[in-house]
Amino acid sequence: MELRRPPHTDEGPRPDRTVRILLVLNLLLLLGLGAWLYSRSEGGTSPAEAERDRQVASKLKAAGAFDEAASLFEKYLGSGQSSGEARAKIAYSLGTTYLDRGQYERALRWYYEAEALGAGSLAGEVGQKIVHCLERLGRHHAAKAALSSRVQLAADPVQRSEADPIVARIGENEIRRSEVERTLDDLPPEAARAFADPARRGELLKKYVADELIWRKATRLQYDDDPEVRQRHAALLKQLAVSRFVEREVLGKIEVDEADLKTYFEANAARYQESSGGPDGPNQAGQGAGDRPPLSFEQMRSAVERDYRIFKMQAAYNSMIEAELATDDVELFPERMTSPEGKDAP
């Protein structure tokens, strides 16, 4: 009997090469769409949106809403929709705005932003403004260090200056004079004045390097993890944060009006006359205390402004304390501060 192969039957259509290609293309399209949506959700900004932010920020700045304008400008600067120098010009403009308003810390923040973005042709002015802000903030040694460490060259505006030489090396780490001098701002006033003497700068350098070496050894022995050290570090951090908060939220918002200064001077005129002894000084020959002509407001303006700022700061600080105590669930037991074993006084 002859055996034959059974007839072939078609079991249905199979996906051919074209169908596979279409499926792959669709998958790639979906992946691309998902990536685009993800980038949008992560904060990506389109050129149109960035330009809108810039326009709105410019209008807010013109209207005097500087904080709101700064927030939008910061968003625009982060979008990367323009060149680094163009963004640096915006940061420089914001810094100058805050500088004109006497808000030196905010101005310094934006000048550093301009420097980081690559100030280009503005590099020289940005460097000068940074030094100016540091001086205004009382960071005199930091200002001097910033001034000496900057060389305004078109190719590299932040190159080290020959006026800021290497004064020490620890292994491969180089220490510049500006780094050592900057520590003077953090010393107690008496120590800062003593080390500011050029004859004692060698001692300051020795102390700086010794402190660095001891710090490295202490960390190797894990003294930075000591419970008492960590507790004191937390307390110090709290004090620094409170000081910075008061500096920005209280001192930074004090505005001095000429009329208020004159009113304050008139209310305290006798005190200023007594403290100064008159324009020619106290105890002038043939001139009694009642014979001296009274000092004018213009003669005492700097002292009046200083005292008025202190007065306003104390009043604002006390108001802030009372407001904080009133808004939170707080109970005070001052009698326990002095009574034996912390018990309530009878």
Coordinates of N, CA and C in Angstrom, one line a residue, residues 34-213:
G34 N 5.5 58.9 26.4 CA 5.6 58.8 27.8 C 6.8 59.6 28.4
A35 N 8.0 59.5 27.7 CA 9.1 60.3 28.1 C 8.9 61.8 28.1
W36 N 8.2 62.2 27.0 CA 7.9 63.7 26.9 C 6.9 64.1 28.0
L37 N 5.9 63.3 28.3 CA 5.0 63.7 29.4 C 5.7 63.6 30.7
Y38 N 6.6 62.7 30.9 CA 7.3 62.6 32.2 C 8.2 63.9 32.4
S39 N 8.9 64.3 31.3 CA 9.7 65.5 31.4 C 8.9 66.7 31.7
R40 N 7.7 66.8 31.1 CA 6.8 67.9 31.4 C 6.4 67.9 32.9
S41 N 6.1 66.7 33.4 CA 5.7 66.6 34.8 C 6.8 66.9 35.8
E42 N 8.1 66.7 35.3 CA 9.2 66.9 36.2 C 9.7 68.4 36.2
G43 N 8.9 69.2 35.5 CA 9.3 70.6 35.6 C 9.8 71.2 34.3
G44 N 9.8 70.5 33.2 CA 10.3 71.0 32.0 C 9.5 72.2 31.5
T45 N 10.1 73.1 30.9 CA 9.4 74.3 30.5 C 9.7 74.6 29.0
S46 N 8.6 74.8 28.3 CA 8.7 75.0 26.9 C 9.2 76.5 26.6
P47 N 9.8 76.7 25.5 CA 10.2 78.1 25.2 C 9.1 79.1 25.3
A48 N 7.9 78.8 24.9 CA 6.8 79.7 25.0 C 6.5 80.0 26.5
E49 N 6.5 79.0 27.3 CA 6.2 79.2 28.7 C 7.3 80.0 29.4
A50 N 8.5 79.7 29.0 CA 9.6 80.4 29.6 C 9.6 81.9 29.3
E51 N 9.3 82.2 28.0 CA 9.2 83.6 27.6 C 8.0 84.3 28.3
R52 N 6.9 83.6 28.5 CA 5.8 84.2 29.2 C 6.2 84.5 30.7
D53 N 7.0 83.6 31.3 CA 7.4 83.8 32.7 C 8.3 85.1 32.7
R54 N 9.2 85.2 31.7 CA 10.1 86.4 31.7 C 9.3 87.7 31.5
Q55 N 8.3 87.7 30.7 CA 7.5 88.9 30.4 C 6.7 89.3 31.7
V56 N 6.1 88.3 32.3 CA 5.4 88.6 33.6 C 6.3 89.1 34.7
A57 N 7.5 88.4 34.8 CA 8.4 88.8 35.8 C 8.9 90.3 35.5
S58 N 9.1 90.7 34.3 CA 9.5 92.0 34.0 C 8.4 93.0 34.4
K59 N 7.2 92.7 34.2 CA 6.1 93.6 34.6 C 6.0 93.7 36.1
L60 N 6.2 92.5 36.8 CA 6.1 92.6 38.2 C 7.2 93.4 38.8
K61 N 8.4 93.3 38.2 CA 9.5 94.1 38.6 C 9.3 95.6 38.4
A62 N 8.7 95.9 37.3 CA 8.4 97.3 37.0 C 7.3 97.9 38.0
A63 N 6.4 97.0 38.4 CA 5.4 97.4 39.3 C 5.8 97.4 40.8
G64 N 7.1 97.0 41.0 CA 7.6 97.1 42.4 C 7.4 95.8 43.2
A65 N 6.8 94.7 42.6 CA 6.7 93.4 43.2 C 7.9 92.6 43.1
F66 N 9.0 93.0 43.7 CA 10.3 92.4 43.5 C 10.4 91.0 43.9
D67 N 9.8 90.6 45.0 CA 9.9 89.2 45.4 C 9.2 88.3 44.4
E68 N 8.0 88.6 44.0 CA 7.3 87.8 43.0 C 8.1 87.8 41.7
A69 N 8.6 88.9 41.3 CA 9.4 89.0 40.1 C 10.6 88.1 40.2
A70 N 11.3 88.1 41.3 CA 12.5 87.3 41.5 C 12.2 85.8 41.4
S71 N 11.0 85.4 42.0 CA 10.6 84.0 41.9 C 10.4 83.5 40.5
L72 N 9.7 84.4 39.6 CA 9.5 84.0 38.2 C 10.8 84.1 37.4
F73 N 11.6 85.1 37.7 CA 12.9 85.1 37.0 C 13.8 83.9 37.4
E74 N 13.7 83.4 38.6 CA 14.5 82.3 39.0 C 14.0 81.0 38.2
K75 N 12.7 80.9 38.0 CA 12.1 79.8 37.2 C 12.6 80.0 35.8
Y76 N 12.6 81.2 35.3 CA 13.0 81.4 33.9 C 14.5 81.1 33.7
L77 N 15.3 81.5 34.7 CA 16.8 81.2 34.6 C 17.0 79.7 34.6
G78 N 16.2 78.9 35.3 CA 16.4 77.5 35.4 C 15.9 76.7 34.2
S79 N 15.1 77.4 33.3 CA 14.6 76.8 32.1 C 15.7 76.6 31.0
G80 N 16.8 77.3 31.1 CA 17.8 77.2 30.1 C 17.4 77.6 28.7
Q81 N 16.4 78.5 28.6 CA 15.9 78.9 27.2 C 16.7 80.0 26.6
S82 N 17.7 80.5 27.3 CA 18.6 81.6 26.7 C 20.0 81.3 27.0
S83 N 20.9 82.1 26.5 CA 22.3 81.9 26.7 C 22.7 82.2 28.2
G84 N 23.8 81.7 28.6 CA 24.3 81.9 30.0 C 24.5 83.4 30.3
E85 N 25.0 84.2 29.3 CA 25.2 85.6 29.6 C 23.9 86.3 29.6
A86 N 22.9 86.0 28.8 CA 21.6 86.6 28.9 C 21.0 86.4 30.3
R87 N 21.1 85.2 30.8 CA 20.5 84.9 32.1 C 21.3 85.6 33.2
A88 N 22.6 85.7 33.0 CA 23.5 86.4 33.9 C 23.0 87.9 34.0
K89 N 22.7 88.5 32.9 CA 22.2 89.9 32.9 C 20.9 90.1 33.7
I90 N 20.0 89.1 33.6 CA 18.8 89.1 34.4 C 19.1 89.0 35.9
A91 N 20.0 88.1 36.3 CA 20.4 87.9 37.7 C 21.1 89.2 38.2
Y92 N 22.0 89.8 37.3 CA 22.6 91.0 37.7 C 21.6 92.2 38.0
S93 N 20.6 92.2 37.1 CA 19.6 93.3 37.2 C 18.8 93.1 38.6
L94 N 18.5 91.9 38.9 CA 17.8 91.6 40.2 C 18.7 92.0 41.3
G95 N 20.0 91.6 41.3 CA 20.9 92.0 42.3 C 21.0 93.5 42.5
T96 N 21.0 94.2 41.4 CA 21.1 95.7 41.5 C 19.8 96.3 42.1
T97 N 18.7 95.7 41.8 CA 17.4 96.1 42.3 C 17.4 96.0 43.9
Y98 N 17.8 94.8 44.4 CA 17.9 94.6 45.8 C 18.9 95.5 46.5
L99 N 20.0 95.7 45.8 CA 21.1 96.6 46.3 C 20.6 98.0 46.5
D100 N 19.8 98.5 45.5 CA 19.3 99.8 45.6 C 18.3 99.9 46.8
R101 N 17.6 98.8 47.1 CA 16.7 98.8 48.2 C 17.3 98.6 49.6
G102 N 18.6 98.4 49.6 CA 19.3 98.1 50.8 C 19.2 96.7 51.3
Q103 N 18.7 95.8 50.5 CA 18.6 94.4 50.9 C 19.9 93.6 50.4
Y104 N 20.9 93.8 51.1 CA 22.3 93.3 50.7 C 22.4 91.8 50.5
E105 N 21.8 91.1 51.4 CA 21.9 89.6 51.3 C 21.2 89.1 50.1
R106 N 20.0 89.6 49.8 CA 19.3 89.2 48.6 C 20.1 89.6 47.3
A107 N 20.7 90.8 47.4 CA 21.5 91.3 46.3 C 22.7 90.4 46.1
L108 N 23.3 90.0 47.2 CA 24.5 89.2 47.1 C 24.1 87.8 46.5
R109 N 23.0 87.3 46.8 CA 22.5 86.0 46.3 C 22.4 86.0 44.7
W110 N 21.9 87.2 44.2 CA 21.7 87.3 42.8 C 23.0 87.6 42.0
Y111 N 23.9 88.3 42.7 CA 25.2 88.6 42.1 C 26.0 87.3 42.0
Y112 N 25.9 86.4 43.0 CA 26.6 85.1 42.9 C 26.0 84.3 41.8
E113 N 24.7 84.4 41.6 CA 24.0 83.7 40.6 C 24.5 84.2 39.2
A114 N 24.6 85.5 39.1 CA 25.2 86.0 37.8 C 26.6 85.5 37.5
E115 N 27.4 85.5 38.6 CA 28.8 85.0 38.4 C 28.8 83.5 38.0
A116 N 27.9 82.7 38.6 CA 27.9 81.3 38.3 C 27.4 81.0 36.9
L117 N 26.5 81.9 36.4 CA 26.0 81.8 35.0 C 27.0 82.2 34.0
G118 N 28.1 82.9 34.4 CA 29.0 83.4 33.4 C 28.7 84.8 33.0
A119 N 29.2 85.7 33.8 CA 28.8 87.1 33.6 C 29.3 87.8 32.3
G120 N 30.3 87.2 31.7 CA 30.8 87.8 30.5 C 31.3 89.2 30.6
S121 N 30.7 90.1 29.8 CA 31.1 91.5 29.9 C 30.8 92.2 31.2
L122 N 29.9 91.6 32.0 CA 29.5 92.2 33.3 C 30.4 91.6 34.4
A123 N 31.3 90.8 34.1 CA 32.1 90.2 35.2 C 32.8 91.2 36.1
G124 N 33.3 92.2 35.6 CA 34.0 93.2 36.4 C 33.0 93.9 37.4
E125 N 31.8 94.3 36.8 CA 30.8 94.9 37.7 C 30.3 94.0 38.7
V126 N 30.1 92.7 38.3 CA 29.5 91.8 39.3 C 30.5 91.6 40.5
G127 N 31.8 91.5 40.2 CA 32.8 91.4 41.2 C 32.8 92.6 42.1
Q128 N 32.7 93.8 41.6 CA 32.6 95.0 42.4 C 31.4 95.0 43.3
K129 N 30.3 94.6 42.8 CA 29.0 94.5 43.5 C 29.1 93.5 44.7
I130 N 29.7 92.4 44.4 CA 29.9 91.4 45.5 C 30.7 91.9 46.6
V131 N 31.8 92.6 46.3 CA 32.6 93.2 47.4 C 31.8 94.3 48.1
H132 N 31.0 95.1 47.4 CA 30.2 96.1 48.0 C 29.2 95.5 49.0
C133 N 28.5 94.5 48.6 CA 27.5 93.8 49.4 C 28.2 93.2 50.7
L134 N 29.3 92.6 50.5 CA 30.0 92.0 51.7 C 30.4 93.1 52.7
E135 N 30.9 94.2 52.2 CA 31.2 95.3 53.0 C 30.0 95.8 53.8
R136 N 28.9 96.0 53.1 CA 27.7 96.5 53.7 C 27.1 95.5 54.8
L137 N 27.4 94.3 54.6 CA 26.9 93.3 55.6 C 27.9 93.1 56.7
G138 N 29.0 93.9 56.7 CA 30.0 93.9 57.8 C 31.0 92.7 57.7
R139 N 31.0 92.1 56.5 CA 31.9 91.0 56.3 C 33.2 91.6 55.6
H140 N 33.9 92.4 56.4 CA 35.0 93.2 55.9 C 36.1 92.3 55.4
H141 N 36.5 91.3 56.1 CA 37.6 90.5 55.7 C 37.2 89.6 54.5
A142 N 36.0 89.2 54.5 CA 35.5 88.4 53.3 C 35.5 89.3 52.1
A143 N 35.1 90.6 52.3 CA 35.1 91.5 51.1 C 36.6 91.8 50.6
K144 N 37.5 91.9 51.6 CA 38.9 92.1 51.2 C 39.4 90.9 50.4
A145 N 39.0 89.7 51.0 CA 39.5 88.4 50.3 C 38.9 88.3 48.9
A146 N 37.6 88.7 48.8 CA 36.9 88.6 47.5 C 37.6 89.6 46.5
L147 N 38.0 90.7 47.0 CA 38.6 91.7 46.1 C 39.9 91.3 45.7
S148 N 40.7 90.7 46.6 CA 42.1 90.3 46.2 C 42.1 89.0 45.4
S149 N 41.1 88.2 45.4 CA 41.1 86.9 44.7 C 40.5 87.0 43.3
R150 N 40.1 88.2 42.9 CA 39.4 88.3 41.6 C 40.3 89.1 40.6
V151 N 40.5 88.5 39.4 CA 41.2 89.1 38.3 C 40.2 89.1 37.2
Q152 N 39.8 90.3 36.7 CA 38.8 90.3 35.7 C 39.4 90.2 34.3
L153 N 39.5 89.0 33.8 CA 40.0 88.6 32.5 C 38.8 88.1 31.7
A154 N 38.8 88.5 30.4 CA 37.7 88.1 29.5 C 37.6 86.6 29.4
A155 N 38.8 86.0 29.3 CA 38.7 84.5 29.1 C 38.3 83.8 30.4
D156 N 38.8 84.3 31.5 CA 38.5 83.6 32.8 C 38.3 84.6 33.9
P157 N 37.1 85.1 34.1 CA 36.9 86.2 35.0 C 37.1 85.9 36.5
V158 N 37.3 84.6 36.8 CA 37.4 84.3 38.2 C 38.8 83.6 38.5
Q159 N 39.8 83.9 37.7 CA 41.1 83.3 37.9 C 41.6 83.9 39.3
R160 N 42.5 83.1 39.9 CA 43.2 83.6 41.1 C 44.1 84.7 40.8
S161 N 44.1 85.7 41.7 CA 45.0 86.8 41.5 C 46.4 86.6 42.2
E162 N 47.4 87.2 41.7 CA 48.7 87.1 42.3 C 48.6 87.8 43.7
A163 N 47.6 88.6 43.9 CA 47.5 89.2 45.3 C 46.8 88.2 46.3
D164 N 46.5 87.0 45.8 CA 45.9 86.0 46.7 C 46.8 84.8 46.6
P165 N 48.0 84.8 47.1 CA 49.0 83.7 46.9 C 48.6 82.5 47.8
I166 N 49.3 81.4 47.4 CA 49.2 80.2 48.3 C 50.1 80.4 49.5
V167 N 49.5 80.3 50.7 CA 50.2 80.6 51.9 C 50.6 79.3 52.7
A168 N 50.0 78.2 52.3 CA 50.3 76.9 53.0 C 49.8 75.7 52.1
R169 N 50.3 74.6 52.3 CA 49.9 73.3 51.7 C 49.7 72.3 52.7
I170 N 48.6 71.5 52.7 CA 48.5 70.3 53.5 C 48.3 69.2 52.5
G171 N 49.4 68.4 52.3 CA 49.3 67.4 51.3 C 49.2 68.1 49.9
E172 N 48.1 67.7 49.2 CA 47.9 68.3 47.9 C 46.9 69.4 47.9
N173 N 46.4 69.7 49.1 CA 45.4 70.8 49.3 C 46.2 72.2 49.5
E174 N 45.9 73.1 48.6 CA 46.5 74.4 48.7 C 45.6 75.4 49.5
I175 N 46.2 76.2 50.3 CA 45.4 77.2 51.1 C 45.8 78.6 50.7
R176 N 44.9 79.4 50.3 CA 45.1 80.7 49.8 C 45.0 81.7 51.0
R177 N 45.6 82.9 50.8 CA 45.6 83.9 51.8 C 44.1 84.4 52.1
S178 N 43.3 84.4 51.1 CA 41.9 84.9 51.2 C 41.2 83.9 52.2
E179 N 41.5 82.6 52.1 CA 40.8 81.7 53.0 C 41.1 81.9 54.4
V180 N 42.3 82.2 54.7 CA 42.8 82.5 56.1 C 42.2 83.8 56.6
E181 N 42.2 84.8 55.8 CA 41.7 86.1 56.2 C 40.2 86.1 56.4
R182 N 39.5 85.2 55.7 CA 38.1 85.2 55.8 C 37.7 84.7 57.2
T183 N 38.5 84.0 57.9 CA 38.2 83.5 59.2 C 38.2 84.6 60.2
L184 N 38.8 85.8 59.9 CA 38.8 86.9 60.9 C 37.4 87.4 61.2
D185 N 36.4 87.2 60.2 CA 35.1 87.7 60.4 C 34.3 86.8 61.4
D186 N 34.8 85.6 61.7 CA 34.2 84.7 62.6 C 34.8 84.7 64.0
L187 N 35.9 85.4 64.2 CA 36.5 85.5 65.5 C 35.8 86.5 66.3
P188 N 36.0 86.4 67.7 CA 35.5 87.5 68.6 C 36.2 88.8 68.2
P189 N 35.6 90.0 68.4 CA 36.1 91.3 68.0 C 37.6 91.5 68.5
E190 N 37.8 91.1 69.7 CA 39.2 91.4 70.2 C 40.2 90.6 69.5
A191 N 39.9 89.3 69.3 CA 40.8 88.4 68.6 C 41.0 88.8 67.2
A192 N 39.9 89.3 66.5 CA 40.0 89.7 65.1 C 40.9 90.9 65.0
R193 N 40.7 91.9 65.9 CA 41.6 93.1 65.9 C 43.0 92.7 66.1
A194 N 43.3 91.8 67.0 CA 44.7 91.4 67.3 C 45.3 90.7 66.1
F195 N 44.6 89.8 65.5 CA 45.2 89.1 64.3 C 45.2 89.9 63.0
A196 N 44.4 91.0 63.0 CA 44.4 91.9 61.8 C 45.7 92.6 61.7
D197 N 46.5 92.7 62.8 CA 47.8 93.3 62.8 C 48.7 92.5 61.8
P198 N 49.3 93.2 60.8 CA 50.1 92.4 59.8 C 51.3 91.6 60.5
A199 N 51.7 92.1 61.7 CA 52.8 91.4 62.3 C 52.4 90.1 62.9
R200 N 51.0 89.9 63.0 CA 50.6 88.7 63.6 C 49.9 87.8 62.6
R201 N 50.0 88.1 61.3 CA 49.3 87.3 60.3 C 50.0 85.9 60.3
G202 N 51.2 85.8 60.6 CA 51.9 84.5 60.6 C 51.3 83.6 61.7
E203 N 50.9 84.2 62.8 CA 50.3 83.4 63.9 C 48.9 83.0 63.5
L204 N 48.2 83.8 62.7 CA 46.8 83.5 62.2 C 46.9 82.3 61.3
L205 N 47.9 82.3 60.4 CA 48.1 81.2 59.5 C 48.4 79.9 60.2
K206 N 49.3 80.0 61.2 CA 49.6 78.8 62.0 C 48.4 78.2 62.7
K207 N 47.6 79.1 63.2 CA 46.3 78.7 63.9 C 45.4 78.0 62.9
Y208 N 45.2 78.6 61.7 CA 44.3 78.1 60.7 C 44.7 76.7 60.3
V209 N 46.0 76.5 60.0 CA 46.5 75.2 59.6 C 46.4 74.2 60.8
A210 N 46.7 74.6 62.0 CA 46.6 73.7 63.1 C 45.2 73.3 63.4
D211 N 44.3 74.2 63.2 CA 42.8 73.9 63.4 C 42.4 72.8 62.4
E212 N 42.9 73.0 61.1 CA 42.5 72.1 60.1 C 43.1 70.7 60.3
L213 N 44.3 70.6 60.8 CA 44.9 69.3 61.1 C 44.2 68.6 62.3

